[in-house]
Short mmCIF file of C-alpha atoms in Angstrom, two decimals:
data_model
loop_
_atom_site.label_atom_id
_atom_site.label_comp_id
_atom_site.label_asym_id
_atom_site.label_seq_id
_atom_site.Cartn_x
_atom_site.Cartn_y
_atom_site.Cartn_z
CA MET A 1063 130.09 100.46 106.64
CA PHE A 1064 128.88 103.71 107.77
CA ASP A 1065 130.58 107.41 107.34
CA ASP A 1066 129.57 110.88 107.72
CA ALA A 1067 127.81 111.26 104.59
CA ASP A 1068 125.01 109.03 105.81
CA PHE A 1069 123.96 111.42 108.75
CA HIS A 1070 121.20 114.32 108.36
CA LEU A 1071 123.33 117.27 106.97
CA CYS A 1072 126.30 115.22 107.04
CA SER A 1073 126.55 115.46 110.76
CA PRO A 1074 127.28 112.58 113.11
CA ALA A 1075 125.72 115.00 115.73
CA ASN A 1076 122.68 113.70 114.19
CA ALA A 1077 122.62 110.22 115.17
CA ILE A 1078 120.88 107.56 113.02
CA MET A 1079 117.82 105.51 114.70
CA ILE A 1080 116.12 102.98 112.73
CA GLU A 1081 113.34 100.77 113.77
CA VAL A 1082 111.37 98.00 112.59
CA ILE A 1083 108.61 95.52 113.70
CA LEU A 1084 109.58 92.00 112.75
CA GLY A 1085 106.82 89.21 112.68
CA ASP A 1086 106.21 86.00 111.70
CA LEU A 1087 108.84 84.86 113.94
CA PRO A 1088 110.81 81.80 114.14
CA ASP A 1089 110.30 79.85 116.91
CA VAL A 1090 113.78 80.07 118.32
CA PHE A 1091 113.11 83.60 118.44
CA ARG A 1092 110.39 83.23 121.05
CA ASP A 1093 112.69 81.28 123.31
CA LEU A 1094 113.04 82.87 126.87
CA GLU A 1095 116.75 82.36 126.56
CA LYS A 1096 116.81 84.26 123.48
CA TYR A 1097 114.33 87.82 122.89
CA GLY A 1098 111.13 85.79 124.48
CA HIS A 1099 111.10 88.44 127.35
CA ALA A 1100 111.32 91.06 124.77
CA LEU A 1101 108.32 90.01 122.71
CA CYS A 1102 105.60 92.99 121.77
CA GLY A 1103 102.61 92.72 120.08
CA TRP A 1104 101.08 93.58 116.93
CA ASN A 1105 97.71 94.33 115.44
CA THR A 1106 97.43 93.28 111.95
CA GLU A 1107 94.58 95.05 111.34
CA THR A 1108 95.37 98.59 112.81
CA ARG A 1109 99.00 98.14 112.24
CA THR A 1110 99.67 99.32 115.68
CA ARG A 1111 102.32 97.77 118.19
CA THR A 1112 102.06 97.26 121.78
CA ASP A 1113 104.61 97.07 124.61
CA ASP A 1114 103.33 93.31 125.48
CA PRO A 1115 101.94 90.51 123.58
CA GLY A 1116 98.23 89.56 123.88
CA ASP A 1117 94.82 87.69 122.68
CA GLY A 1118 94.55 88.56 118.94
CA LEU A 1119 97.95 90.17 118.54
CA GLU A 1120 100.80 88.81 116.70
CA ASP A 1121 104.03 88.24 118.63
CA ALA A 1122 106.66 90.54 116.95
CA LEU A 1123 110.18 91.96 117.81
CA ARG A 1124 110.71 95.63 117.64
CA ILE A 1125 114.40 96.07 116.13
CA ARG A 1126 116.39 99.39 116.71
CA LEU A 1127 119.74 100.45 114.62
CA THR A 1128 121.54 103.17 116.35
CA VAL A 1129 124.69 104.59 114.38
CA SER A 1130 126.39 107.47 116.28
CA ASP A 1131 129.67 109.58 115.50
CA ASP A 1132 131.86 106.43 116.33
CA LEU A 1133 130.37 104.86 112.98
CA GLU A 1134 129.75 101.64 114.79
CA PRO A 1135 126.17 100.24 113.93
CA SER A 1136 124.47 99.11 117.06
CA TRP A 1137 121.44 96.38 116.72
CA SER A 1138 119.00 95.90 119.73
CA VAL A 1139 115.94 94.05 120.39
CA ILE A 1140 113.84 96.50 122.59
CA LYS A 1141 110.52 96.19 124.56
CA ASN A 1142 109.59 99.90 125.10
CA ASP A 1143 110.85 103.52 124.54
CA GLU A 1144 112.86 103.57 127.64
CA ASP A 1145 114.34 100.12 126.99
CA GLU A 1146 118.30 99.79 126.55
CA GLY A 1147 117.39 96.49 124.73
CA ILE A 1148 119.38 93.78 124.17
CA PRO A 1149 122.00 93.02 121.62
CA PHE A 1150 120.33 91.25 118.27
CA LYS A 1151 123.56 89.40 117.04
CA ALA A 1152 124.47 88.83 113.48
CA THR A 1153 123.80 85.44 113.58
CA ASP A 1154 120.07 85.83 114.28
CA ARG A 1155 120.13 88.76 111.68
CA ALA A 1156 121.19 86.42 109.19
CA LYS A 1157 117.97 84.10 110.01
CA VAL A 1158 115.70 87.14 109.03
CA ALA A 1159 117.32 86.86 105.30
CA VAL A 1160 117.45 90.38 104.85
CA SER A 1161 119.07 91.21 100.99
CA LEU A 1162 119.54 93.86 99.19
CA ILE A 1163 119.28 94.20 94.83
CA GLY A 1164 121.21 97.53 94.17
CA ALA A 1165 122.82 98.94 91.32
CA VAL A 1166 125.37 96.94 91.00
CA SER A 1167 124.66 93.26 90.38
CA ASP A 1168 127.81 91.78 88.69
CA ARG A 1169 128.98 89.86 91.71
CA HIS A 1170 125.40 87.74 91.97
CA LEU A 1171 126.49 86.30 88.52
CA THR A 1172 129.40 84.78 89.73
CA TRP A 1173 130.10 81.93 92.49
CA SER A 1174 131.56 84.71 94.82
CA ARG A 1175 131.23 84.18 98.43
CA GLY A 1176 127.79 85.21 99.52
CA SER A 1177 126.42 85.60 95.88
CA ILE A 1178 123.19 84.15 94.82
CA LEU A 1179 124.70 81.81 92.80
CA SER A 1180 126.87 80.45 95.66
CA GLN A 1181 123.76 79.91 97.64
CA LEU A 1182 122.01 77.70 95.03
CA THR A 1183 125.44 75.61 94.59
CA GLU A 1184 125.92 75.20 98.33
CA THR A 1185 125.08 71.49 98.27
CA GLU A 1186 128.31 70.95 95.48
CA ASN A 1187 131.78 70.54 96.45
CA ILE A 1188 133.06 73.87 95.09
CA THR A 1189 136.30 73.63 96.10
CA SER A 1190 136.90 70.37 94.80
CA SER A 1191 135.60 71.66 91.37
CA LEU A 1192 137.32 74.65 90.98
CA ALA A 1193 140.68 72.44 92.07
CA GLY A 1194 139.68 70.01 88.84
CA ALA A 1195 139.29 72.99 86.78
CA ALA A 1196 142.62 74.29 87.25
CA ARG A 1197 144.09 70.82 86.55
CA ALA A 1198 142.06 70.64 83.37
CA ALA A 1199 143.73 73.98 82.23
CA LYS A 1200 146.99 72.51 82.69
CA SER A 1201 146.40 69.40 80.81
CA ALA A 1202 144.55 71.66 77.97
CA LEU A 1203 148.20 73.74 77.97
CA GLU A 1204 150.78 70.35 78.07
CA ALA A 1205 148.22 69.27 74.91
CA ARG A 1206 149.14 72.38 72.99
CA ARG A 1207 152.84 72.58 73.74
CA ALA A 1208 153.92 72.30 70.19
CA GLU A 1209 151.78 75.31 68.83
CA ASP A 1210 151.80 77.68 71.93
CA LEU A 1211 154.71 76.88 74.05
CA THR A 1212 157.68 76.83 71.76
CA GLY A 1213 159.28 80.10 72.70
CA PHE A 1214 158.61 79.04 76.27
CA ASP A 1215 160.37 76.23 76.50
CA ALA A 1216 163.82 77.51 74.50
CA VAL A 1217 164.02 79.79 77.20
CA ALA A 1218 163.23 76.82 79.67
CA ASP A 1219 166.32 74.79 77.94
CA THR A 1220 168.25 77.88 78.55
CA ALA A 1221 167.51 78.04 82.13
CA GLU A 1222 168.09 74.11 82.56
CA THR A 1223 171.62 74.46 81.06
CA THR A 1224 172.47 77.19 83.13
CA ALA A 1225 171.33 75.01 86.18
CA ARG A 1226 173.31 72.21 85.35
CA THR A 1227 176.54 74.41 84.86
CA LEU A 1228 176.08 75.75 88.02
CA GLY A 1229 175.57 72.59 89.72
CA VAL A 1230 171.80 72.88 90.63
CA ASN A 1231 169.81 68.91 90.31
CA VAL A 1232 167.42 68.78 87.41
CA ALA A 1233 165.30 65.68 87.98
CA GLU A 1234 164.00 65.73 84.52
CA SER A 1235 164.01 68.67 82.10
CA TYR A 1236 162.82 72.39 82.37
CA LYS A 1237 159.79 73.39 80.51
CA ALA A 1238 157.17 75.98 80.88
CA HIS A 1239 153.95 75.02 82.32
CA LEU A 1240 151.39 76.44 84.28
CA ASP A 1241 151.48 76.76 88.21
CA THR A 1242 148.69 75.73 89.85
CA ASP A 1243 148.97 77.66 92.73
CA ALA A 1244 149.01 80.58 90.34
CA ILE A 1245 146.18 79.82 88.12
CA ASN A 1246 143.94 78.76 91.02
CA VAL A 1247 140.46 79.46 89.77
CA ARG A 1248 138.96 81.14 92.66
CA MET A 1249 134.83 81.30 93.28
CA ALA A 1250 134.61 84.69 91.84
CA GLY A 1251 136.54 83.73 88.57
CA LEU A 1252 133.52 81.25 87.72
CA ALA A 1253 130.67 83.13 86.18
CA LEU A 1254 127.22 82.69 84.31
CA HIS A 1255 127.87 82.86 80.47
CA ASP A 1256 125.56 82.81 77.45
CA GLY A 1257 127.66 80.75 75.18
CA GLU A 1258 130.91 82.53 75.36
CA MET A 1259 129.35 85.95 76.63
CA PRO A 1260 129.63 86.72 80.37
CA LEU A 1261 126.57 87.49 81.43
CA ARG A 1262 128.07 90.79 83.49
CA GLN A 1263 127.86 92.31 79.64
CA LEU A 1264 124.12 92.78 79.59
CA GLY A 1265 122.35 95.61 80.53
CA LEU A 1266 121.80 97.00 83.97
CA GLY A 1267 118.26 96.25 83.66
CA SER A 1268 118.43 92.66 82.51
CA LYS A 1269 121.03 91.75 85.14
CA ARG A 1270 118.64 93.14 87.69
CA MET A 1271 115.97 91.03 86.40
CA LEU A 1272 118.02 87.73 86.33
CA THR A 1273 119.45 88.68 90.01
CA THR A 1274 115.90 89.29 91.25
CA GLY A 1275 114.91 85.85 89.39
CA LEU A 1276 117.79 83.90 91.34
CA GLN A 1277 117.21 85.42 94.61
CA LYS A 1278 113.50 84.23 94.33
CA GLN A 1279 114.96 80.96 93.78
CA ALA A 1280 117.74 80.93 96.70
CA LEU A 1281 115.58 82.22 99.04
CA ARG A 1282 112.64 79.93 99.32
CA SER A 1283 112.13 80.41 103.14
CA PRO A 1284 110.59 83.66 104.42
CA HIS A 1285 112.77 86.72 103.63
CA VAL A 1286 113.13 90.59 103.16
CA THR A 1287 114.08 92.03 100.12
CA LEU A 1288 115.10 95.42 99.47
CA PHE A 1289 115.10 96.48 96.08
CA ASP A 1290 116.72 100.22 95.04
CA GLU A 1291 114.90 101.95 92.25
CA VAL A 1292 113.19 99.12 90.84
CA GLU A 1293 112.51 100.80 87.19
CA VAL A 1294 116.49 101.37 86.34
CA GLY A 1295 117.85 100.09 83.47
CA LEU A 1296 113.82 98.87 82.32
CA GLU A 1297 111.51 99.64 79.63
CA PRO A 1298 108.00 99.75 80.63
CA HIS A 1299 106.57 96.33 79.72
CA ARG A 1300 109.43 94.46 81.56
CA ILE A 1301 108.92 96.78 84.75
CA ALA A 1302 105.40 95.18 84.69
CA ARG A 1303 106.69 91.89 84.43
CA LEU A 1304 109.13 91.85 87.07
CA LEU A 1305 106.49 93.42 89.51
CA GLU A 1306 104.15 90.75 88.68
CA HIS A 1307 107.02 88.09 89.08
CA LEU A 1308 107.62 89.71 92.66
CA LYS A 1309 103.84 89.90 93.83
CA ASP A 1310 103.68 85.85 92.86
CA ASP A 1311 106.27 85.41 95.59
CA GLU A 1312 104.48 84.44 98.63
CA THR A 1313 107.68 83.72 100.70
CA GLY A 1314 108.79 87.40 100.87
CA GLN A 1315 108.32 90.68 101.97
CA TYR A 1316 109.48 93.01 99.09
CA PHE A 1317 110.26 97.11 100.03
CA LEU A 1318 110.88 98.91 96.90
CA THR A 1319 111.79 102.21 96.02
CA THR A 1320 110.95 104.06 92.77
CA HIS A 1321 110.69 107.55 90.77
CA SER A 1322 108.69 106.08 87.99
CA PRO A 1323 105.28 106.47 87.25
CA VAL A 1324 105.07 103.64 85.46
CA VAL A 1325 105.87 101.40 88.46
CA LEU A 1326 103.05 103.31 90.30
CA ARG A 1327 100.52 102.44 87.49
CA GLU A 1328 101.43 98.81 87.74
CA LEU A 1329 100.76 98.61 91.35
CA THR A 1330 97.49 99.08 93.54
CA VAL A 1331 97.00 101.29 96.41
CA ASP A 1332 97.11 98.26 98.79
CA ASP A 1333 101.25 98.24 97.49
CA LEU A 1334 102.03 101.76 97.77
CA HIS A 1335 103.17 104.25 100.46
CA ILE A 1336 104.51 107.55 100.11
CA VAL A 1337 107.60 108.82 101.53
CA HIS A 1338 107.69 112.30 102.66
CA CYS A 1339 111.35 114.19 104.32
CA ASP A 1340 110.53 117.21 106.23
CA GLY A 1341 113.77 118.82 107.53
CA GLY A 1342 115.02 115.51 108.53
CA ARG A 1343 112.11 113.53 109.47
CA ILE A 1344 110.69 111.24 107.41
CA ASP A 1345 106.77 109.91 107.55
CA VAL A 1346 105.56 107.07 105.53
CA VAL A 1347 101.79 107.27 104.67
CA ALA A 1348 99.88 104.66 103.25
CA ALA A 1349 97.87 104.97 99.89
CA ASN A 1350 94.98 102.93 100.97
CA THR A 1351 93.78 105.24 103.60
CA PRO A 1352 90.48 103.71 103.83
CA ALA A 1353 88.39 107.05 103.20
CA ILE A 1354 90.16 107.95 99.95
CA ALA A 1355 91.34 104.25 98.81
CA ASP A 1356 88.92 103.71 95.87
CA SER A 1357 89.59 107.76 94.63
CA ILE A 1358 92.86 107.70 94.78
CA GLN A 1359 93.46 104.43 92.74
CA GLY A 1360 92.00 105.94 89.98
CA LYS A 1361 94.25 109.44 90.37
CA ILE A 1362 97.29 107.53 90.36
CA ARG A 1363 96.42 105.52 87.12
CA SER A 1364 95.56 109.15 85.43
CA GLY A 1365 98.28 111.47 87.17
CA ALA A 1366 101.03 109.33 88.47
CA GLU A 1367 103.52 111.70 88.05
CA ALA A 1368 102.29 114.37 90.30
CA PHE A 1369 102.50 111.85 93.14
CA LEU A 1370 106.40 111.91 93.05
CA ALA A 1371 106.37 115.25 94.05
CA PRO A 1372 106.25 116.47 97.24
CA LYS A 1373 104.05 119.75 96.29
CA ILE A 1374 101.12 119.30 94.04
CA VAL A 1375 99.01 122.13 92.23
CA VAL A 1376 95.43 120.48 91.23
CA CYS A 1377 94.38 122.34 88.46
CA GLU A 1378 90.81 122.31 87.02
CA GLY A 1379 91.73 121.37 83.44
CA ALA A 1380 94.28 121.09 80.80
CA THR A 1381 93.95 124.78 80.14
CA GLU A 1382 94.88 125.69 83.55
CA VAL A 1383 98.12 122.87 83.56
CA GLY A 1384 99.18 124.22 80.13
CA PHE A 1385 99.21 128.20 81.34
CA LEU A 1386 100.82 127.13 84.66
CA ARG A 1387 103.56 125.69 82.34
CA GLY A 1388 104.00 128.31 80.44
CA LEU A 1389 104.29 130.91 83.37
CA ASP A 1390 106.79 128.62 84.97
CA ASP A 1391 108.91 129.40 81.45
CA HIS A 1392 108.33 132.79 81.81
CA TRP A 1393 109.38 132.92 85.86
CA THR A 1394 112.70 130.84 85.29
CA SER A 1395 113.72 132.69 82.00
CA THR A 1396 112.61 136.37 82.54
CA GLU A 1397 112.45 136.79 86.39
CA ASP A 1398 115.00 134.84 87.67
CA LYS A 1399 112.55 132.81 89.94
CA GLU A 1400 113.21 128.87 90.80
CA SER A 1401 111.48 126.50 88.48
CA PHE A 1402 108.61 124.10 89.28
CA ALA A 1403 110.83 121.38 89.15
CA TYR A 1404 113.30 122.91 91.25
CA ARG A 1405 110.94 123.66 93.96
CA GLY A 1406 109.54 120.13 93.87
CA ILE A 1407 106.09 121.12 92.03
CA ALA A 1408 104.02 119.22 89.82
CA LEU A 1409 100.76 119.94 88.21
CA PHE A 1410 97.74 117.64 88.55
CA ASP A 1411 94.70 118.10 85.93
CA ALA A 1412 91.99 117.19 87.97
CA SER A 1413 89.51 117.21 84.60
CA GLY A 1414 86.72 119.51 85.88
CA ALA A 1415 85.95 121.93 88.46
CA GLY A 1416 83.89 119.43 90.25
CA LYS A 1417 86.30 116.69 91.08
CA VAL A 1418 89.13 119.66 92.47
CA ARG A 1419 87.94 119.42 95.84
CA GLU A 1420 87.94 115.77 96.25
CA VAL A 1421 91.20 115.68 94.49
CA ALA A 1422 92.93 118.07 96.71
CA GLU A 1423 91.45 116.96 100.06
CA ASN A 1424 92.91 113.18 99.19
CA LEU A 1425 96.16 114.27 98.66
CA LYS A 1426 96.52 116.75 101.61
CA SER A 1427 95.52 113.42 103.51
CA LEU A 1428 98.32 111.69 102.25
CA GLY A 1429 100.83 114.34 103.24
CA TYR A 1430 101.55 116.57 100.13
CA ASP A 1431 101.58 120.52 100.41
CA VAL A 1432 98.66 121.11 97.97
CA ALA A 1433 97.32 124.41 96.10
CA VAL A 1434 94.53 124.53 93.79
CA VAL A 1435 93.81 126.68 90.58
CA VAL A 1436 90.17 126.76 89.59
CA ASP A 1437 87.60 128.89 87.61
CA SER A 1438 84.90 130.90 89.57
CA ASP A 1439 82.16 130.57 86.76
CA ALA A 1440 80.43 127.38 88.17
CA ASP A 1441 79.18 127.64 91.61
CA ASP A 1442 77.72 124.47 91.84
CA GLN A 1443 80.81 122.73 91.02
CA PHE A 1444 83.04 124.39 92.94
CA SER A 1445 81.59 126.92 95.56
CA ASN A 1446 82.79 129.58 98.02
CA ASP A 1447 82.14 126.68 100.74
CA ASP A 1448 84.32 124.25 99.15
CA SER A 1449 87.18 126.97 98.90
CA GLY A 1450 86.81 127.40 102.63
CA ALA A 1451 86.86 123.95 103.53
CA LEU A 1452 90.21 123.84 101.26
CA CYS A 1453 91.75 126.75 102.90
CA GLY A 1454 90.37 125.77 106.49
CA ILE A 1455 92.59 122.56 106.19
CA GLY A 1456 95.89 124.41 105.09
CA ILE A 1457 95.32 124.38 100.96
CA THR A 1458 96.12 127.38 99.08
CA VAL A 1459 93.14 128.25 96.34
CA VAL A 1460 93.60 130.54 93.71
CA LYS A 1461 89.91 131.04 92.48
CA TRP A 1462 89.21 134.02 90.27
CA ASP A 1463 86.75 136.66 91.33
CA GLY A 1464 83.76 137.73 89.40
CA ALA A 1465 82.49 134.22 88.33
CA LEU A 1466 84.89 133.79 85.45
CA SER A 1467 86.94 131.43 83.87
CA ILE A 1468 90.65 131.82 83.40
CA GLU A 1469 90.02 132.88 79.65
CA GLU A 1470 87.84 135.38 81.07
CA ARG A 1471 89.70 136.59 83.88
CA VAL A 1472 93.27 136.96 81.47
CA PHE A 1473 91.33 139.08 78.63
CA ALA A 1474 89.38 140.97 81.55
CA ASP A 1475 92.76 142.30 83.18
CA LEU A 1476 95.70 141.91 80.85
CA PRO A 1477 96.80 145.07 78.92
CA TRP A 1478 95.37 145.39 75.54
CA ALA A 1479 98.47 144.33 73.77
CA ALA A 1480 98.46 140.86 75.75
CA VAL A 1481 95.02 140.49 74.72
CA THR A 1482 95.83 140.90 70.96
CA ALA A 1483 98.51 138.83 71.49
CA SER A 1484 96.00 135.97 73.00
CA PHE A 1485 94.00 136.47 69.83
CA GLU A 1486 97.05 136.06 67.68
CA ALA A 1487 98.14 132.88 69.86
CA ALA A 1488 94.72 131.49 68.79
CA ARG A 1489 95.14 132.17 65.31
CA THR A 1490 98.41 130.34 65.17
CA ILE A 1491 96.62 127.42 67.15
CA TRP A 1492 93.56 126.87 65.21
CA ASN A 1493 94.75 128.42 61.75
CA ASP A 1494 91.18 129.44 61.01
CA ASP A 1495 90.39 133.25 61.33
CA THR A 1496 86.71 132.56 60.05
CA ARG A 1497 85.86 130.31 62.48
CA LEU A 1498 87.60 132.37 65.54
CA LEU A 1499 85.71 135.56 64.34
CA ASP A 1500 82.43 133.55 64.10
CA GLN A 1501 83.03 132.72 67.84
CA VAL A 1502 83.74 135.90 68.88
CA GLN A 1503 80.93 137.33 67.34
CA THR A 1504 78.39 134.72 68.45
CA GLN A 1505 79.51 136.23 72.04
CA HIS A 1506 79.53 139.72 70.96
CA GLY A 1507 76.27 140.11 69.08
CA GLU A 1508 75.31 143.16 66.72
CA GLY A 1509 78.10 145.44 65.98
CA PHE A 1510 80.73 143.30 65.93
CA ASP A 1511 83.48 144.58 63.59
CA ARG A 1512 85.30 141.31 62.07
CA ASP A 1513 88.66 143.30 60.82
CA PHE A 1514 90.56 142.17 63.96
CA VAL A 1515 93.22 144.47 62.62
CA ALA A 1516 90.95 147.82 63.33
CA TRP A 1517 89.96 146.49 66.84
CA THR A 1518 90.32 148.79 70.03
CA ASP A 1519 90.42 148.44 73.30
CA GLY A 1520 86.60 147.94 75.05
CA PRO A 1521 85.15 145.91 77.92
CA GLU A 1522 82.50 144.59 75.42
CA LEU A 1523 85.07 142.80 72.97
CA ARG A 1524 86.99 141.76 75.92
CA THR A 1525 84.41 140.07 77.04
CA ALA A 1526 83.16 138.56 74.40
CA LEU A 1527 86.87 137.44 73.51
CA GLY A 1528 87.00 135.95 76.94
CA LYS A 1529 83.54 133.79 76.02
CA ALA A 1530 84.84 132.57 72.84
CA ALA A 1531 87.90 131.64 74.22
CA LYS A 1532 86.29 129.57 77.00
CA ALA A 1533 83.30 128.03 75.08
CA SER A 1534 85.26 126.89 72.33
CA ASP A 1535 87.94 125.89 73.83
CA TRP A 1536 90.46 127.84 72.28
CA PHE A 1537 93.24 126.90 74.72
CA LYS A 1538 92.12 123.70 75.92
CA ARG A 1539 95.03 121.77 75.41
CA GLN A 1540 98.30 121.79 77.99
CA SER A 1541 100.36 122.57 74.66
CA TRP A 1542 97.95 125.54 73.90
CA GLY A 1543 97.77 126.65 76.94
CA ARG A 1544 101.55 127.06 77.36
CA GLU A 1545 101.50 128.65 74.17
CA TRP A 1546 99.16 131.00 75.26
CA ALA A 1547 100.75 131.60 78.57
CA ALA A 1548 104.49 132.27 76.33
CA ALA A 1549 102.35 135.00 74.28
CA VAL A 1550 100.98 137.12 77.54
CA SER A 1551 103.29 136.40 80.52
CA GLY A 1552 105.75 139.16 79.29
CA HIS A 1553 102.58 141.56 80.05
CA LEU A 1554 102.40 140.54 83.64
CA SER A 1555 104.70 143.15 85.06
CA ASP A 1556 103.02 145.82 83.63
CA GLU A 1557 102.54 148.69 86.54
CA THR A 1558 98.74 149.18 85.20
CA ILE A 1559 97.68 145.75 86.00
CA ARG A 1560 99.14 145.32 89.26
CA ASP A 1561 96.33 145.40 91.39
CA SER A 1562 94.45 143.39 89.29
CA ASP A 1563 92.67 140.20 90.50
CA LEU A 1564 94.95 138.21 88.01
CA ILE A 1565 98.09 139.35 88.96
CA ARG A 1566 96.89 138.88 93.25
CA GLN A 1567 95.93 135.46 92.47
CA LEU A 1568 99.35 134.55 90.88
CA SER A 1569 101.24 136.23 93.24
CA SER A 1570 99.31 134.22 95.84
CA LEU A 1571 100.25 131.17 93.93
CA ARG A 1572 103.71 132.01 93.55
CA GLY A 1573 104.36 132.81 97.15
CA TRP A 1574 102.76 129.59 98.00
CA ILE A 1575 105.62 128.08 95.47
CA ASP A 1576 108.10 129.95 97.02
CA ASN A 1577 107.10 128.71 100.80
CA VAL A 1578 106.50 133.07 101.47
#
C-alpha cells in the first residue's frame, strides 16, 4: 500500500519509478507467449544492460514499478526507455520470490496465512489439524466439568427449567460447553513456543535471526530477500553470525541496508554499495571499484563510521580529529552553528599526511563530499601538488601556511591568553611540569625561563611551545585534541587574529560544512 508520504517531498506530483534488472530467469519467462519478446541482455562482467539479448550476454528482464498520484502501483516489463511495456503479472512476480524481513517478525513465528511456517507446513493438512485441536479443547474441558464448570452448569439448569416451563423442547439436558464454531482455532492462533513461552516474547534481534533462518529453509529455490537494517536488536557477535549465515545461502540474493559500522567491518568491498541521495536522486556506488578496492577495504576496517556519513573530513591524524571535535562542541554551544552530526559530517583519521591524498581521492570516487585538514610541515608527505590535485576534483583542502603543523599554527596565531591556555591544557593532560618544561627548553635553547607563570608573549617562546607540542605529542590523541580545542576555542572570535592563517583556514572549512 502506498500513500502520499512515499513520494519525494510527500508530493504525489513526484511520481515513483523504480527499475530492476532480473536475471537467472525461469524458462517460462523466456516463452514468447510470456516475456520472450521483451528480453534484454545483461553483461555480468561490466554490469551493463543492452536492449537486446546477444552472445556472451545473460538473458534478462527489465522490470519497472511506477506509482502516480492515484497511488496504484503498475508493474511492467519494458525493453527500452520509450517502451510502454507489458504488464508483469502478480503470479509471475510471486515466482521471483521476493520477501522482506523488517522490524516486525511476529507473524512469521505463527502459522498465519503466507507466513514462513505456513510455507514449511504446506504439505500438511493444516485445516484438519486445527479442527482436531478445537475438538481436543472441548474434550479436555468436559473432563474437568466438576472442577471448572459447576457455577456455569447451575445457570444452565435455570435455563433448562425456563425452557421446559415455556414449552421449549429439551432433548437431553442443558449444560455449559465450548462452542466449536466460537473456539475455531485459526492458523494465526497456532504459534511457535519455547516450552510454555511463545517465541513472540523473544527480543527483536533474536526474532529476526530466527525468521531469517526459517526463511532460508522455506525458500530453497532462487529468491530475493530484502533485509531492512540488519543490525537492529543484535549484538556485534550475533551480527557476524547472521551475516555469515546469509553469505552461505547460495540459492538467494540478499539486499541489506545498514547504519552500523559493525556490519561494514564484517563484510568486504565485494559485498558493499554506498547509497547517496541528492535532491531526490538516488545513486548507488559499488565499493569494489577496481582501482581503489584494495585500498578501501583497509579504510573500511579502520574507519567504518565515516563511511556512513555523506560528508567526510579526512584528517592527517588524531590531533586534528580531536581538535575538530572540540571545535564542533564550541561552534554548536557558543556560536549557535549546526553540529557536524546535523550536517552529516564524519571525521576520518588518515594516520599520516602521506595517506591523506589517497584516502580523499578514494572517498571522492565513491561519491562522498570530502574535505581534508593536513599539516604543511612535510612536503614529501603532502605537497602543494597534492593539494592542487585534490582541489582540482572538488575537494576542499585546509593546509596551513608557513610549513607548519597544527600545533605550530595554533601557538603562532592565537592570542597570548590562548597560548597559555594551551600550555595549561597540556599540564592537565600530562600532569608532569618538569617533563613539559624540559621539552620546551629543548626547542627554545639558551635563555629559556622555566617559570611559566612569568612568561610573556614573544615569537621565540611561541615557536618553542609549538615545536614542543608537535615533537612530544602533547595532544596526539583524539580526547587530548578535544581538550585542547575546548581550552582555546573561546579565543577564535578575537578581532586581533581575524586575518590570521588559522582563522582563514578554519573559516574555509566552516564554509564547506555549511555549504557556503
